[in-house]
Coordinates of N, CA and C in Angstrom, one line a residue:
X1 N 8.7 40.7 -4.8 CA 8.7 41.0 -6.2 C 9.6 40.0 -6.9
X2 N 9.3 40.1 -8.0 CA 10.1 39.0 -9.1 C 11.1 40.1 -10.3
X3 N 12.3 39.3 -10.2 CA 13.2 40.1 -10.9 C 13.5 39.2 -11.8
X4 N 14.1 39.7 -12.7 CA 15.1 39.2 -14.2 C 15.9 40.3 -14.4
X5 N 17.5 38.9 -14.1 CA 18.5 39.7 -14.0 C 19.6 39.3 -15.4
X6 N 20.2 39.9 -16.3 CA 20.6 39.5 -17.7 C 21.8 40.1 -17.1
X7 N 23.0 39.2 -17.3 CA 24.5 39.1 -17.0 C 24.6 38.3 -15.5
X8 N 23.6 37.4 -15.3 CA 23.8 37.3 -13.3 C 25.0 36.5 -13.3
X9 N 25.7 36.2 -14.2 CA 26.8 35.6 -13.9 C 28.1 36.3 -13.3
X10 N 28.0 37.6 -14.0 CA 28.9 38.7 -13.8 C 29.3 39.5 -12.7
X11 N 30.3 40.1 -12.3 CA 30.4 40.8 -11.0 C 29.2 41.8 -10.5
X12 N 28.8 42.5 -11.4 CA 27.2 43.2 -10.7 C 26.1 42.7 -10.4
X13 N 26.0 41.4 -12.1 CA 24.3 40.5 -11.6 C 24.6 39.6 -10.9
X14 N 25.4 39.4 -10.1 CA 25.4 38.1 -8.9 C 25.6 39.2 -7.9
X15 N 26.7 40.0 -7.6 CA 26.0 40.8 -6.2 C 24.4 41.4 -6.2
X16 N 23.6 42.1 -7.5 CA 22.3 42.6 -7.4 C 21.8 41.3 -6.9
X17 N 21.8 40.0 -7.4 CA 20.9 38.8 -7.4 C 21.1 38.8 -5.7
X18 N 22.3 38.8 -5.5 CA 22.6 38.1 -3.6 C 21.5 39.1 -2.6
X19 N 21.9 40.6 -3.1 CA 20.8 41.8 -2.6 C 19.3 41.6 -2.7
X20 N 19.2 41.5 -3.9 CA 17.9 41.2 -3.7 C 17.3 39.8 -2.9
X21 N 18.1 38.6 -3.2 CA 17.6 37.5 -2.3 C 17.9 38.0 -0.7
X22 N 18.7 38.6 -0.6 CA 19.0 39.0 1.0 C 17.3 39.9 1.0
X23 N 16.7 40.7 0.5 CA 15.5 41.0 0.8 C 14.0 40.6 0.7
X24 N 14.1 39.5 0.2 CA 13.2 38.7 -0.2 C 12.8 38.3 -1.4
X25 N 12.8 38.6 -2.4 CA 12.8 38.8 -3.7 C 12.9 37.6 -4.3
X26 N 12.0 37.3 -5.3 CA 12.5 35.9 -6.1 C 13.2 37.0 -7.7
X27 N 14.6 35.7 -8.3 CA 15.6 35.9 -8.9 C 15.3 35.5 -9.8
X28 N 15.0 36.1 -11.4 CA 15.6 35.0 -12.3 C 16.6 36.1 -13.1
X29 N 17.5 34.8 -13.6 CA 18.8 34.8 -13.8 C 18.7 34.6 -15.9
X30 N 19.5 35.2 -16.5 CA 19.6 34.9 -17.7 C 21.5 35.2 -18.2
X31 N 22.4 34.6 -19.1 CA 23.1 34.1 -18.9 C 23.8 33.6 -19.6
X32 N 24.9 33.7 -20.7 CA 25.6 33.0 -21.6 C 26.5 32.0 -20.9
X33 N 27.1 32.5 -19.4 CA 28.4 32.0 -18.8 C 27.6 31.5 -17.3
X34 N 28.2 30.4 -16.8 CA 27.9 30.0 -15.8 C 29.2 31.0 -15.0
X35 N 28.6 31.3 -13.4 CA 29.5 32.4 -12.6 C 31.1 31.7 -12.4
X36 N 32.3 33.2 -12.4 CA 33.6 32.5 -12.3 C 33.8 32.4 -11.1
X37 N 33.0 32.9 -10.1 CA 33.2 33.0 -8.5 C 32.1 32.3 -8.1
X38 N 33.2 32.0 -6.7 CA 32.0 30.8 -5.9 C 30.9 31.5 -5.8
X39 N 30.1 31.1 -5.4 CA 28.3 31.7 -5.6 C 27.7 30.6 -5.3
X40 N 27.8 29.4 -4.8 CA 27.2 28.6 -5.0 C 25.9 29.0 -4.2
X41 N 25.8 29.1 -2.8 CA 24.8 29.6 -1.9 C 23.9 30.6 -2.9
X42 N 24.2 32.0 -3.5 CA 23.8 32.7 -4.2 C 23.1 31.9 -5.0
X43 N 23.7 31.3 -6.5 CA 23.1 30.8 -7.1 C 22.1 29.0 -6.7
X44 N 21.9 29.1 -6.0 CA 21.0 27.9 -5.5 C 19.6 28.2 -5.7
X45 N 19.3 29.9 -5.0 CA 18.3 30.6 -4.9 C 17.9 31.7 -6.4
X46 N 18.7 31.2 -6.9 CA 18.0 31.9 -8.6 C 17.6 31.0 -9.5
X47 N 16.8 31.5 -10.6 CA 16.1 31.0 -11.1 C 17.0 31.1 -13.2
X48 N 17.6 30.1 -12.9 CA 19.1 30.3 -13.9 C 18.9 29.6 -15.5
X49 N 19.2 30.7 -16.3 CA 18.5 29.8 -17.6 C 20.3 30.3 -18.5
X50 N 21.0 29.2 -18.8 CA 22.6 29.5 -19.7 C 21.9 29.7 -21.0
X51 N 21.8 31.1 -21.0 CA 21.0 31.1 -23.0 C 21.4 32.6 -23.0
X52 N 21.2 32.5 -24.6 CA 21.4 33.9 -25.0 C 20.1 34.6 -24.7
X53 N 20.2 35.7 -24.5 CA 19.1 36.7 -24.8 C 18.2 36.2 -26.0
X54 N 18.7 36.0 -27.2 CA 18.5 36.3 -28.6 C 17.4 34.5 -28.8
X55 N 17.6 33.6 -27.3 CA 16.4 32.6 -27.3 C 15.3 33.0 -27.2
X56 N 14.6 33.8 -28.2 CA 13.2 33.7 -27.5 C 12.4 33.1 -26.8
X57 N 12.2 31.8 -27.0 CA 11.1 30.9 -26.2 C 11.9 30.9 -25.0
X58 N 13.0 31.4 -24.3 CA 13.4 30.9 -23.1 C 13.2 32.6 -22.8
X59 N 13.5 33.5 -23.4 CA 13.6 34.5 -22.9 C 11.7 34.7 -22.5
X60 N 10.5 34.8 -23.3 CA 9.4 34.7 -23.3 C 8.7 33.9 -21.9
X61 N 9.7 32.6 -21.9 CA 8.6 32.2 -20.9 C 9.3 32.2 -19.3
X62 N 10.7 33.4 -19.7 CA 11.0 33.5 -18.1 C 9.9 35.1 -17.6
X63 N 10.0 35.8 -18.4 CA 8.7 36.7 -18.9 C 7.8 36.5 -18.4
X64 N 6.3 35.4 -18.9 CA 5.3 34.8 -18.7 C 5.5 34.3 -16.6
X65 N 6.9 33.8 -16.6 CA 6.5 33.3 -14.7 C 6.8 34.6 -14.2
X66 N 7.2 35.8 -14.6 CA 7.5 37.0 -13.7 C 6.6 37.8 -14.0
X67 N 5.8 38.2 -15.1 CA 4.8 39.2 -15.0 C 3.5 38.3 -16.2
X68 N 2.5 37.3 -15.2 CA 2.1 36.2 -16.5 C 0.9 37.1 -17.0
X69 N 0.4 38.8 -16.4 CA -0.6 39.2 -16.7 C -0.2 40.3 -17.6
X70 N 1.2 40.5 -18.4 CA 1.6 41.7 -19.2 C 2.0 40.8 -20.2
X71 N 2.3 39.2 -20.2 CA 2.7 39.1 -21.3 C 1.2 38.6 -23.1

């Protein structure tokens, strides 16, 4: 399955992001702050966009690659 995770930078959305990549799962990541902990391995495997929510065209077309037949 395909996720969109809003805060992955933060102590919960970078452990949910690492859990779910540990199960197979493709990540996408949304994001004001790049992560303050190493992560680098973690974040290699996510799909990372540094924007506010409040972008629509970035928020829409992470949208469109995760579910392209609801949007």
């Amino acid at each position: 399955m395909k996720y969109l995770i809003t805060g992955v930078s933060g102590f919960v959305g970078i452990h949910l992001a690492a859990d779910l990549i540990d199960q197979g799962h493709d990540v996408y990541g949304v994001d004001l702050h790049l992560p303050t902990q190493p992560v680098d391995d973690i974040f290699s495997s996510i799909t990372f966009h540094q924007t506010s929510l409040l972008d629509y065209t970035v928020v829409k077309s992470l949208l469109e690659q995760i579910r392209p037949e609801r949007i």
